[in-house]
Coordinates of C-alpha atoms and ligand atoms in Angstrom, one line a residue:
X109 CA 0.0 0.0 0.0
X110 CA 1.6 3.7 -1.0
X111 CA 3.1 5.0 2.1
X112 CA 1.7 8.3 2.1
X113 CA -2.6 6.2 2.2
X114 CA -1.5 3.8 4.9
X115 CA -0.1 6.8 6.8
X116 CA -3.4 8.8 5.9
X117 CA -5.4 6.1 7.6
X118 CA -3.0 6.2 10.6
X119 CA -3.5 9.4 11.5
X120 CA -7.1 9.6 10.6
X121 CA -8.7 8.5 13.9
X122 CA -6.6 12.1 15.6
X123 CA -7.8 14.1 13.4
X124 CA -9.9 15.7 16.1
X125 CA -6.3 16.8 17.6
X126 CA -4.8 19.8 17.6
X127 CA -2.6 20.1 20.2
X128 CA -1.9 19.5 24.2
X129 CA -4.9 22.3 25.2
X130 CA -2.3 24.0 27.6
X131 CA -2.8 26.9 29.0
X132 CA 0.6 27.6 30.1
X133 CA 1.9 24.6 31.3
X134 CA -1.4 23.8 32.9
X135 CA -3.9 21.5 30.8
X136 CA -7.1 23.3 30.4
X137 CA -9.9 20.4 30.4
X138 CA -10.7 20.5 27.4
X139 CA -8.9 21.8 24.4
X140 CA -7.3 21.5 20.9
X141 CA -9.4 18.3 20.8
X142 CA -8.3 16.9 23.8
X143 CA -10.2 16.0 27.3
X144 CA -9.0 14.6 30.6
X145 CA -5.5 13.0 31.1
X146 CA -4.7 16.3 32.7
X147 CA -1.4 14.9 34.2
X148 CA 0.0 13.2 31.1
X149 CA -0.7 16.4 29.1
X150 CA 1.1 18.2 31.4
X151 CA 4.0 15.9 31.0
X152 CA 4.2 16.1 27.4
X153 CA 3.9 19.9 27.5
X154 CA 7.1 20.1 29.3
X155 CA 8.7 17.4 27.0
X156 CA 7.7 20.3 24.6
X157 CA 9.6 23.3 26.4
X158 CA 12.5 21.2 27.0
X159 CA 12.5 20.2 22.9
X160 CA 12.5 23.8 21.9
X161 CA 14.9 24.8 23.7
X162 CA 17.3 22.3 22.9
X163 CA 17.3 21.0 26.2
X164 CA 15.8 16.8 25.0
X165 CA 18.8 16.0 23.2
X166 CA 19.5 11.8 23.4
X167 CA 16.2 11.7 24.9
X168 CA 13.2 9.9 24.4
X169 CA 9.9 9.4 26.3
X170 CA 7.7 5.9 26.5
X171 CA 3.7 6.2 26.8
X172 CA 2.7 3.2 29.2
X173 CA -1.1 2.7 29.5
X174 CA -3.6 0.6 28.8
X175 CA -5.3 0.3 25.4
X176 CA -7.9 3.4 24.4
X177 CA -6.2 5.6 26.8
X178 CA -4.9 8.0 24.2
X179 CA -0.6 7.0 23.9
X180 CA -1.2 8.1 20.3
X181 CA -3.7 10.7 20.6
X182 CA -0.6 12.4 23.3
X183 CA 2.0 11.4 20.9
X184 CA -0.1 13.3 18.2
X185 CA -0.7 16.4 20.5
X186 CA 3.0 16.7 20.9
X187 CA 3.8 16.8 17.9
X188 CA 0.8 19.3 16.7
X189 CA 2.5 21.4 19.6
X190 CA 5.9 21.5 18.0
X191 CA 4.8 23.2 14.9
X192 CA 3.9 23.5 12.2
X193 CA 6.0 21.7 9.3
X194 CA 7.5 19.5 11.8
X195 CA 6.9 16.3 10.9
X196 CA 5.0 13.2 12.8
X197 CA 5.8 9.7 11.8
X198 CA 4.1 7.1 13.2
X199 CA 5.1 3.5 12.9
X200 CA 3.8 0.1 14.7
X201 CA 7.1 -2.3 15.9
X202 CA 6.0 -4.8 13.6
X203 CA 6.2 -3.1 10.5
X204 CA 9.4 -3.1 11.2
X205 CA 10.0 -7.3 10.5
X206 CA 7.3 -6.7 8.1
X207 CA 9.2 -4.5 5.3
X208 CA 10.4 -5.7 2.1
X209 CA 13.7 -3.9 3.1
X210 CA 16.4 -4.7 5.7
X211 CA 15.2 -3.7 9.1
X212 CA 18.4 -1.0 9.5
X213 CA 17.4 0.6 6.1
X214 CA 13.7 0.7 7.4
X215 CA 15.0 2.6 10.9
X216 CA 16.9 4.9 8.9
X217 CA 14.3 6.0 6.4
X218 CA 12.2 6.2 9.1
X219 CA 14.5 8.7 11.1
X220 CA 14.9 10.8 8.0
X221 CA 11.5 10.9 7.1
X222 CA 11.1 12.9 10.6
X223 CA 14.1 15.3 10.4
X224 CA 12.1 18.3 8.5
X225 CA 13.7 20.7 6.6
X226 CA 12.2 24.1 5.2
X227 CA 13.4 25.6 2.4
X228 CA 12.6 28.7 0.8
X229 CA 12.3 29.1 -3.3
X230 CA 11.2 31.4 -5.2
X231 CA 8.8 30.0 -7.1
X232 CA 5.8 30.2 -9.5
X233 CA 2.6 29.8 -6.3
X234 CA -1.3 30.3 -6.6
X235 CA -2.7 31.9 -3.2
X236 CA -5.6 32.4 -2.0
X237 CA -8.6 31.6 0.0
X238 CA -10.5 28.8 0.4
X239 CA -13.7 29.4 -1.4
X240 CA -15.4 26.6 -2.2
X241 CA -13.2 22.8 -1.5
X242 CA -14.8 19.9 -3.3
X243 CA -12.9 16.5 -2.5
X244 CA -14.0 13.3 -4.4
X245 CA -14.2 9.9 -2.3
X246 CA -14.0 6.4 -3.2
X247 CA -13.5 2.8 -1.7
X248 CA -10.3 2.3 -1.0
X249 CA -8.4 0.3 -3.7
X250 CA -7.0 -2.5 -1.6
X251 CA -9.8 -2.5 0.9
X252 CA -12.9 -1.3 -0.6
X253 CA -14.6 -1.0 2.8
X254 CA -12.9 2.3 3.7
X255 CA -13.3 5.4 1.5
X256 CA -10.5 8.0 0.5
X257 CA -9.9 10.7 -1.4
X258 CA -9.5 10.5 -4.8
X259 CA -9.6 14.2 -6.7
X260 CA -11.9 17.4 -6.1
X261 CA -11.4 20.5 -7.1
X262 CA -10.7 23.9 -4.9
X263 CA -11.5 27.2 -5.9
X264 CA -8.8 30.1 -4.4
X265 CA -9.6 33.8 -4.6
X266 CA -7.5 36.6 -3.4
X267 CA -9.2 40.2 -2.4
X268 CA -8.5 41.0 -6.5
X269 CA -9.5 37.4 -8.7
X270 CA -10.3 34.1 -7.9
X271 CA -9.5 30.6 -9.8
X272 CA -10.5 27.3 -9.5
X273 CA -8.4 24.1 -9.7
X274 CA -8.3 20.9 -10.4
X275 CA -6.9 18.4 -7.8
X276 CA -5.2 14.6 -8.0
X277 CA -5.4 12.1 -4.9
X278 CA -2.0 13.2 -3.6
X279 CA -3.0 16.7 -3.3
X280 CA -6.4 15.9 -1.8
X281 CA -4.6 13.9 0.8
X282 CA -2.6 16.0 1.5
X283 CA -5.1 19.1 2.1
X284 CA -6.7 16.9 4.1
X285 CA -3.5 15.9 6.7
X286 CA -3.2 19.6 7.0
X287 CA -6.9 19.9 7.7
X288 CA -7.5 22.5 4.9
X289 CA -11.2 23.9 4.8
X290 CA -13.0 26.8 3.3
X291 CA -11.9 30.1 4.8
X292 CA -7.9 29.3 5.2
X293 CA -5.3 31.1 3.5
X294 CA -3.5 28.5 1.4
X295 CA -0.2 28.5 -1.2
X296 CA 0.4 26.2 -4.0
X297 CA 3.0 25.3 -5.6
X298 CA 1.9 25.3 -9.0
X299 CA 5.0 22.7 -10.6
X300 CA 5.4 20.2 -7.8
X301 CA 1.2 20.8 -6.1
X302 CA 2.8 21.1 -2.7
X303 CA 0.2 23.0 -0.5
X304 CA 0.7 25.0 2.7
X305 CA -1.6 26.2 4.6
X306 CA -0.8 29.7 5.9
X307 CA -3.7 31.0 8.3
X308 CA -7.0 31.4 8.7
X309 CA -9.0 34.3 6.9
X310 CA -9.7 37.4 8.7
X311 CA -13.4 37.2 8.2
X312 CA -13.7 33.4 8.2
X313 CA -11.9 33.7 12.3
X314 CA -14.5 36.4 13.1
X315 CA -17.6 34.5 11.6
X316 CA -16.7 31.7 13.8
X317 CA -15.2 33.7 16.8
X318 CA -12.6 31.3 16.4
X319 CA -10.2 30.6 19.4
X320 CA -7.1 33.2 18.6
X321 CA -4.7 31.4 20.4
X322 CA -4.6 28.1 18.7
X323 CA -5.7 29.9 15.1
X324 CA -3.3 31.9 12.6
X325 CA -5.4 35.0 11.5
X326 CA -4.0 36.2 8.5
X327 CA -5.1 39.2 6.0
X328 CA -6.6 37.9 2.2
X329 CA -3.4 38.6 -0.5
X330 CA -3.9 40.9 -3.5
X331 CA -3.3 40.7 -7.1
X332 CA -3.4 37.7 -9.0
X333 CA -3.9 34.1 -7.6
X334 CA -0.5 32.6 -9.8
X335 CA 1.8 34.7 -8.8
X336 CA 6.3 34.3 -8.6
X337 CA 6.9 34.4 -4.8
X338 CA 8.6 32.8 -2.3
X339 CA 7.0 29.7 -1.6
X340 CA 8.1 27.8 1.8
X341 CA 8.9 23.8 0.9
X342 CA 8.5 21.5 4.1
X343 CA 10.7 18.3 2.9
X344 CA 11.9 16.0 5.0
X345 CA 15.5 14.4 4.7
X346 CA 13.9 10.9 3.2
X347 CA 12.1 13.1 0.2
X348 CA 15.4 14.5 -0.1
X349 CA 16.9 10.9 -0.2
X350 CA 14.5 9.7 -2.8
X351 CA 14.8 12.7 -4.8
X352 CA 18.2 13.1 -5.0
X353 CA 18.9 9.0 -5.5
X354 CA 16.6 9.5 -8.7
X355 CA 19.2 11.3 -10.8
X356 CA 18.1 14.6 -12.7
X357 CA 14.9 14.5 -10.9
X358 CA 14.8 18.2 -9.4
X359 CA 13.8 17.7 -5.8
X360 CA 11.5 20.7 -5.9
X361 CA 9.1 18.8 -8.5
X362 CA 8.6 16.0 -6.3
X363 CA 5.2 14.8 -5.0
X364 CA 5.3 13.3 -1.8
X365 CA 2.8 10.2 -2.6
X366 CA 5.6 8.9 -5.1
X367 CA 7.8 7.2 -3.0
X368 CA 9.1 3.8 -3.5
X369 CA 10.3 1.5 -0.8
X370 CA 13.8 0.3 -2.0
X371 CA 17.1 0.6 -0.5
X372 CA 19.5 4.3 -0.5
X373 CA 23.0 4.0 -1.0
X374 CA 25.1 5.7 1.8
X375 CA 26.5 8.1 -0.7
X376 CA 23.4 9.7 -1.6
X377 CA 22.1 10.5 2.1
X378 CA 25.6 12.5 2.1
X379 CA 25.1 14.6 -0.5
X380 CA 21.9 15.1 0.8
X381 CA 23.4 16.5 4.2
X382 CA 25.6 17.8 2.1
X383 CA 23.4 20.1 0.2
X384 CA 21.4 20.9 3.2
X385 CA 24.4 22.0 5.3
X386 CA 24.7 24.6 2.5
X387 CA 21.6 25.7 1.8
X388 CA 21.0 26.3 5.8
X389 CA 24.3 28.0 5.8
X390 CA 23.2 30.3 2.8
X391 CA 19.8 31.0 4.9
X392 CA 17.7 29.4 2.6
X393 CA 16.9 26.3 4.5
X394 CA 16.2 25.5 8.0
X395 CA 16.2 22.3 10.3
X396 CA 13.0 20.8 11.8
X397 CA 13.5 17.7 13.9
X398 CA 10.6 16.0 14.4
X399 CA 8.9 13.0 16.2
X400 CA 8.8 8.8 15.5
X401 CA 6.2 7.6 17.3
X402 CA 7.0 3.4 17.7
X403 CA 3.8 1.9 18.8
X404 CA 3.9 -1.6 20.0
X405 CA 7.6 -1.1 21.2
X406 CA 7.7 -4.3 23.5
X407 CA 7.9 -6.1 20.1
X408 CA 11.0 -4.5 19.3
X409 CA 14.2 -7.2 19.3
X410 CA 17.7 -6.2 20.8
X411 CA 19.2 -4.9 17.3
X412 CA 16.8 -2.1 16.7
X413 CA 16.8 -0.7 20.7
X414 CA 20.6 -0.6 20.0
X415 CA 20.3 0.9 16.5
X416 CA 18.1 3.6 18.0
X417 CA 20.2 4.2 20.9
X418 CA 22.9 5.1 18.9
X419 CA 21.1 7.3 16.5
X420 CA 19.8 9.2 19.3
X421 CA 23.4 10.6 20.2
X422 CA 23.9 11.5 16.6
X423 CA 23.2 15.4 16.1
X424 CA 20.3 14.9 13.8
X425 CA 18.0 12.7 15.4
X426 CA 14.4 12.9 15.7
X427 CA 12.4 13.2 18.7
X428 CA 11.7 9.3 19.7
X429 CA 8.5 8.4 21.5
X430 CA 7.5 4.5 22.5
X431 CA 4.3 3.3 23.1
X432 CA 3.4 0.4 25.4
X433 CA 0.8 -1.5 27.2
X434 CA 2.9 -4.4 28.8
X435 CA 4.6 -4.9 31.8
X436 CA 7.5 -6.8 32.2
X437 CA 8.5 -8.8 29.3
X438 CA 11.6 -10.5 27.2
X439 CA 13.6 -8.2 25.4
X440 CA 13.0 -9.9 21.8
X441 CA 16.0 -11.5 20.9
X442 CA 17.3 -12.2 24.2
X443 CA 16.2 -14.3 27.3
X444 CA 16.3 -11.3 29.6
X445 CA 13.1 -10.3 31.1
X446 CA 12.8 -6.5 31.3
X447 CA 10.7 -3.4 32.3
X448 CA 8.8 -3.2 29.2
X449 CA 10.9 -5.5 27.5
X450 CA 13.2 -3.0 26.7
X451 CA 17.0 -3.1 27.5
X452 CA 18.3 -1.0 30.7
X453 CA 20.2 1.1 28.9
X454 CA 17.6 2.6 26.7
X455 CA 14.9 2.5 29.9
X456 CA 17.9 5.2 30.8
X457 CA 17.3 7.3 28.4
X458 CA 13.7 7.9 29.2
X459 CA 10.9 9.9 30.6
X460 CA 7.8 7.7 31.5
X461 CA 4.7 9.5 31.0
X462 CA 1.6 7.2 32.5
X463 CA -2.0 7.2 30.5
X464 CA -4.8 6.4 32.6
X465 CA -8.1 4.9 31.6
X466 CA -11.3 7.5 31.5
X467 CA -14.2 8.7 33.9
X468 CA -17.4 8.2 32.0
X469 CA -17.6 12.1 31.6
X470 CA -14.5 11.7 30.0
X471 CA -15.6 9.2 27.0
X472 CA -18.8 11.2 26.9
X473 CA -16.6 14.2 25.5
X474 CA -14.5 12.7 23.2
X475 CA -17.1 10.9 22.0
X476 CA -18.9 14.3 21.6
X477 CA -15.7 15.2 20.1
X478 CA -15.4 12.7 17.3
X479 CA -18.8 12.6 16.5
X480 CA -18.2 16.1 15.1
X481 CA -14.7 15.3 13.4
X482 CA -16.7 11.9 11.9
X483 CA -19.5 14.4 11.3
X484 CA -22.4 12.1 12.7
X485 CA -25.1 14.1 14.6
X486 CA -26.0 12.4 17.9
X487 CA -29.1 13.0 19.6
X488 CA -28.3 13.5 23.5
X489 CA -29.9 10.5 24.6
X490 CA -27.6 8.6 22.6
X491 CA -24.4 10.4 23.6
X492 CA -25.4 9.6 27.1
X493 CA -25.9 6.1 26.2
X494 CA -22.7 5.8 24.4
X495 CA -20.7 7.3 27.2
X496 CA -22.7 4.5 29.3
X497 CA -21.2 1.7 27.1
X498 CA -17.9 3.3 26.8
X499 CA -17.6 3.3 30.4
X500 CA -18.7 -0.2 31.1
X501 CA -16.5 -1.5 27.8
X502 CA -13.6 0.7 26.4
X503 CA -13.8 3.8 24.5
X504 CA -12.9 2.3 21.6
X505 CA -15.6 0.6 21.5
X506 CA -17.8 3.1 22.2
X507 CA -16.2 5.7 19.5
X508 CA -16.7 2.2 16.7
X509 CA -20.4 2.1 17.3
X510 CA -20.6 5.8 15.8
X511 CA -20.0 5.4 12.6
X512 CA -22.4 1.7 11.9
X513 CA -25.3 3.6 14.5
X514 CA -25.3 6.5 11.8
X515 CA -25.8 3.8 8.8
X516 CA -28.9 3.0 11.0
X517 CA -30.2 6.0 11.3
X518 CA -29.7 6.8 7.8
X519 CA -31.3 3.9 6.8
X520 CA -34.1 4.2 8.7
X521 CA -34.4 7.8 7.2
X522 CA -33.2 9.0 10.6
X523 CA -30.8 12.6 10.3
X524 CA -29.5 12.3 13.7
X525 CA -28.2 9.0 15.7
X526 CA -31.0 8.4 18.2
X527 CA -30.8 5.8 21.3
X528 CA -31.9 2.9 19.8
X529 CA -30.1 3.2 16.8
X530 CA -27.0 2.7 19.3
X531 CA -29.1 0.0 21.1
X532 CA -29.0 -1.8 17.6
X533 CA -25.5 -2.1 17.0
X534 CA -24.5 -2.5 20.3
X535 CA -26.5 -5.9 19.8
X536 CA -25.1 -6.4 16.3
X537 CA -21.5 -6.0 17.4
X538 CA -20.5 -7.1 20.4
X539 CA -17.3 -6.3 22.4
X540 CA -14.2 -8.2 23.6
X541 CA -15.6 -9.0 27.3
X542 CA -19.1 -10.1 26.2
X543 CA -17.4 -12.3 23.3
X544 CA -14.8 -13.7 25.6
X545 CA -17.9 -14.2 27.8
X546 CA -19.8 -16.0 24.9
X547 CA -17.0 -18.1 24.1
X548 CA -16.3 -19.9 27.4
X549 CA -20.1 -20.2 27.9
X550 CA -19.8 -22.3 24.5
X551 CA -16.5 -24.0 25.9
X552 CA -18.5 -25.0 28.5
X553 CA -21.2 -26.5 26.9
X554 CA -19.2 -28.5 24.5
X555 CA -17.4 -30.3 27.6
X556 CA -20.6 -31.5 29.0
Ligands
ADP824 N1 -7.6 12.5 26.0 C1 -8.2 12.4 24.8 N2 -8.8 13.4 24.2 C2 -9.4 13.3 23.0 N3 -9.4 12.1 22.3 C3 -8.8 11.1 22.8 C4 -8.1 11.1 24.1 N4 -7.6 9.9 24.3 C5 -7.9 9.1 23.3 N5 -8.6 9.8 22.4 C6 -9.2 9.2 21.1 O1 -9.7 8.0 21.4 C7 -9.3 7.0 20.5 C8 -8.4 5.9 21.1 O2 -7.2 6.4 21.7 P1 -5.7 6.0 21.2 O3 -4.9 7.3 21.3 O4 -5.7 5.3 20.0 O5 -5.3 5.1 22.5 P2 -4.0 4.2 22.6 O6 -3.0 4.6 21.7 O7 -3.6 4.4 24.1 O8 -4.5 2.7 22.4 C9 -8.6 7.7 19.4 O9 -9.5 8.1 18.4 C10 -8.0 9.0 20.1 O10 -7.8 10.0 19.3
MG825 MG1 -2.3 3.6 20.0

């Protein structure tokens, strides 16, 4: 599957995130998308100061917690927190044994993909924005059961002219990872379709009294929408990599949904740091270290904690954040048993930030919260009864039944989710205790 759809899919169910929701370093209860875990989110928010300033260098942090209780809605917050441009990759341990290329090369692709780097070109851009944004979706083609985007077309206009353009699926993607909507101020490349989003609209922030410290207000440009400016690339060292290893391939005319999973000669990622040491030298390109996010990390064997390790003490490392729910456990690869199973030296190297599971309340308001990213209305009653379920189950379970109780309601002609549509599915699909339940009830009967 292209890189660029799996990670799409990845980050799909945070989309509701947009940051910590500090205040300060205090975590306001609920903010940029987030709710509760007022003690983690503080956590991560100083993880955040002491990145910015310089101050996390051969550091990394580990997320313990049980399942649902947001280790990768956090890792997502920090992230959103560092910036804009700075990238988030997110992989799981065992797409790591998985890949078609050796594990080391995986690491390392992975590391570069979340060193950043901004350059500045002048370049041929339209600018605008956001008038109307029409995105096309379709089944997905591997697994027709989820949709994506496919096309659409946006329409840009500056205080002087306006335009409308045609888009592919990489560029609809990727307006959608950004979160692009009608009433930001976008640019666009016009050779290589890169987009970045530059604020919000004056008029659009006003109309929707929009909250002015987590949203760039920024005036509508004049003139024309194509226009030669200076248009800001985020790349990341990888797309660099890629670029660069395909010879006479300009780098600026790269899409970023055209990667190939194959092997990069050592000699290449030189140049590349190589041509960026000059080009940050020269002013025209700076450095954004980002974060890898390694989900399932107790699966990780003995060779990639030590890999890691040392690329931590190199000078351009990414920010590394782990992800676990077990205990003690063999380090892979080893017989040692081990916090974590991970190996003492790296356990060293980290700050353990604890994710705890959620008051009812809680689920209630990230379920309110989804339900408005998913755009399914929810009649109270059936919020309330959700949040019920979610307590008594898991909030995952909870936020799953949203999106089959809204195919009930719209089948039954129904505009908002009401009670018993939730009441429905809940029967339909069951969760992990009551089919445990169900199974040792049928154990038991088979024995007699
Ligand atoms: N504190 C929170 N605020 C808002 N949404 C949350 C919060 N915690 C979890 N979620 C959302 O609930 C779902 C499950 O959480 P997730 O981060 O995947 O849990 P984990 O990674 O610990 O298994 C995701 O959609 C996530 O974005
Ligand atoms: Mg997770």
């Amino acid at each position: 599957m292209p890189t660029a759809l799996r990670e799409w899919e990845r980050i799909a169910a945070h989309s509701h995130i947009t940051g910590l929701g500090l205040e300060g370093l205090k975590a306001k209860p609920i903010a940029a998308g987030m709710v509760g875990q007022v003690e983690a989110r503080e956590a991560a928010g100083l993880v955040v100061e002491m990145i910015k300033k310089g101050k996390f260098a051969g550091r990394a942090i580990l997320l313990v917690g049980p399942p649902g209780t947001g280790k990768t809605a956090l890792a997502t917050g920090i992230a959103k927190e560092l910036g804009r441009d700075v990238p988030f990759i997110p992989v799981t341990a065992s797409e790591i044994y998985s890949a078609e290329i050796k594990k080391t090369e995986f690491l390392t692709q992975t590391l570069r993909k979340a060193i950043g780097v901004r350059i500045h070109e002048m370049r041929r851009i339209y600018e605008g924005e956001v008038k109307e944004l029409h995105i096309n979706q379709e089944p997905h083609p591997y697994n027709p059961y989820t949709k994506i985007p496919t096309g659409g077309t946006i329409k840009l206009a500056t205080k002087d002219a306006s335009q409308t353009l045609k888009m592919d699926q990489s560029f609809a993607i990727s307006l959608i990872r950004q979160g692009v909507e009608t009433g930001d101020v976008i640019q666009i490349d016009a050779d290589s379709g890169r987009v970045a989003k530059v604020g919000r609209s004056r008029e659009a922030a006003e109309k929707e009294k929009a909250d002015l410290t987590t949203v760039q207000v920024v005036d509508v440009p004049a003139g024309p929408v194509l226009k030669h400016k200076e248009f800001v690339y985020p790349m990341t060292l990888h797309e660099l990599d890629v670029a660069q290893s395909r010879a006479g391939v300009s780098m600026f005319s790269l899409f970023f949904g055209g990667e190939e999973r194959k092997e990069i000669s050592n000699e290449v990622r030189m140049e590349v740091d190589e041509t960026v040491r000059k080009l940050v030298e020269e002013g025209r390109a700076e450095i954004l270290p980002g974060v890898v996010f390694i989900d399932e990390c107790s699966m990780l064997d003995i060779e990639t904690f030590s890999f890691l390790n040392r690329s931590m003490e190199q000078e351009l490392s990414p920010i590394v954040i782990f992800a676990t729910n077990r205990g003690i456990t063999s380090v892979r690869g080893t017989d040692l048993k081990a916090p974590h199973g991970m190996p003492l030296d790296l356990l060293d190297r980290l700050l353990i930030i604890a994710t705890k599971p959620y008051s009812r309340d809680e689920i209630l308001e990230i379920l309110r919260i989804r339900s408005k990213s998913e755009k399914i209305p929810l009649e109270p009653e059936a919020l309330e009864y959700l949040a019920d379920l979610g307590s008594e189950t898991s909030l995952r379970y909870a936020v799953q039944l949203l999106a089959p109780a809204y195919e009930v309601a719209l089948a039954e002609k129904s505009k908002k989710v009401a009670k018993k549509h939730v009441e429905r599915v809940r029967g339909l699909f069951i969760d992990v205790k009551r089919s445990v339940d169900y199974l040792r009830e049928f154990e038991e009967k088979m024995l007699k």
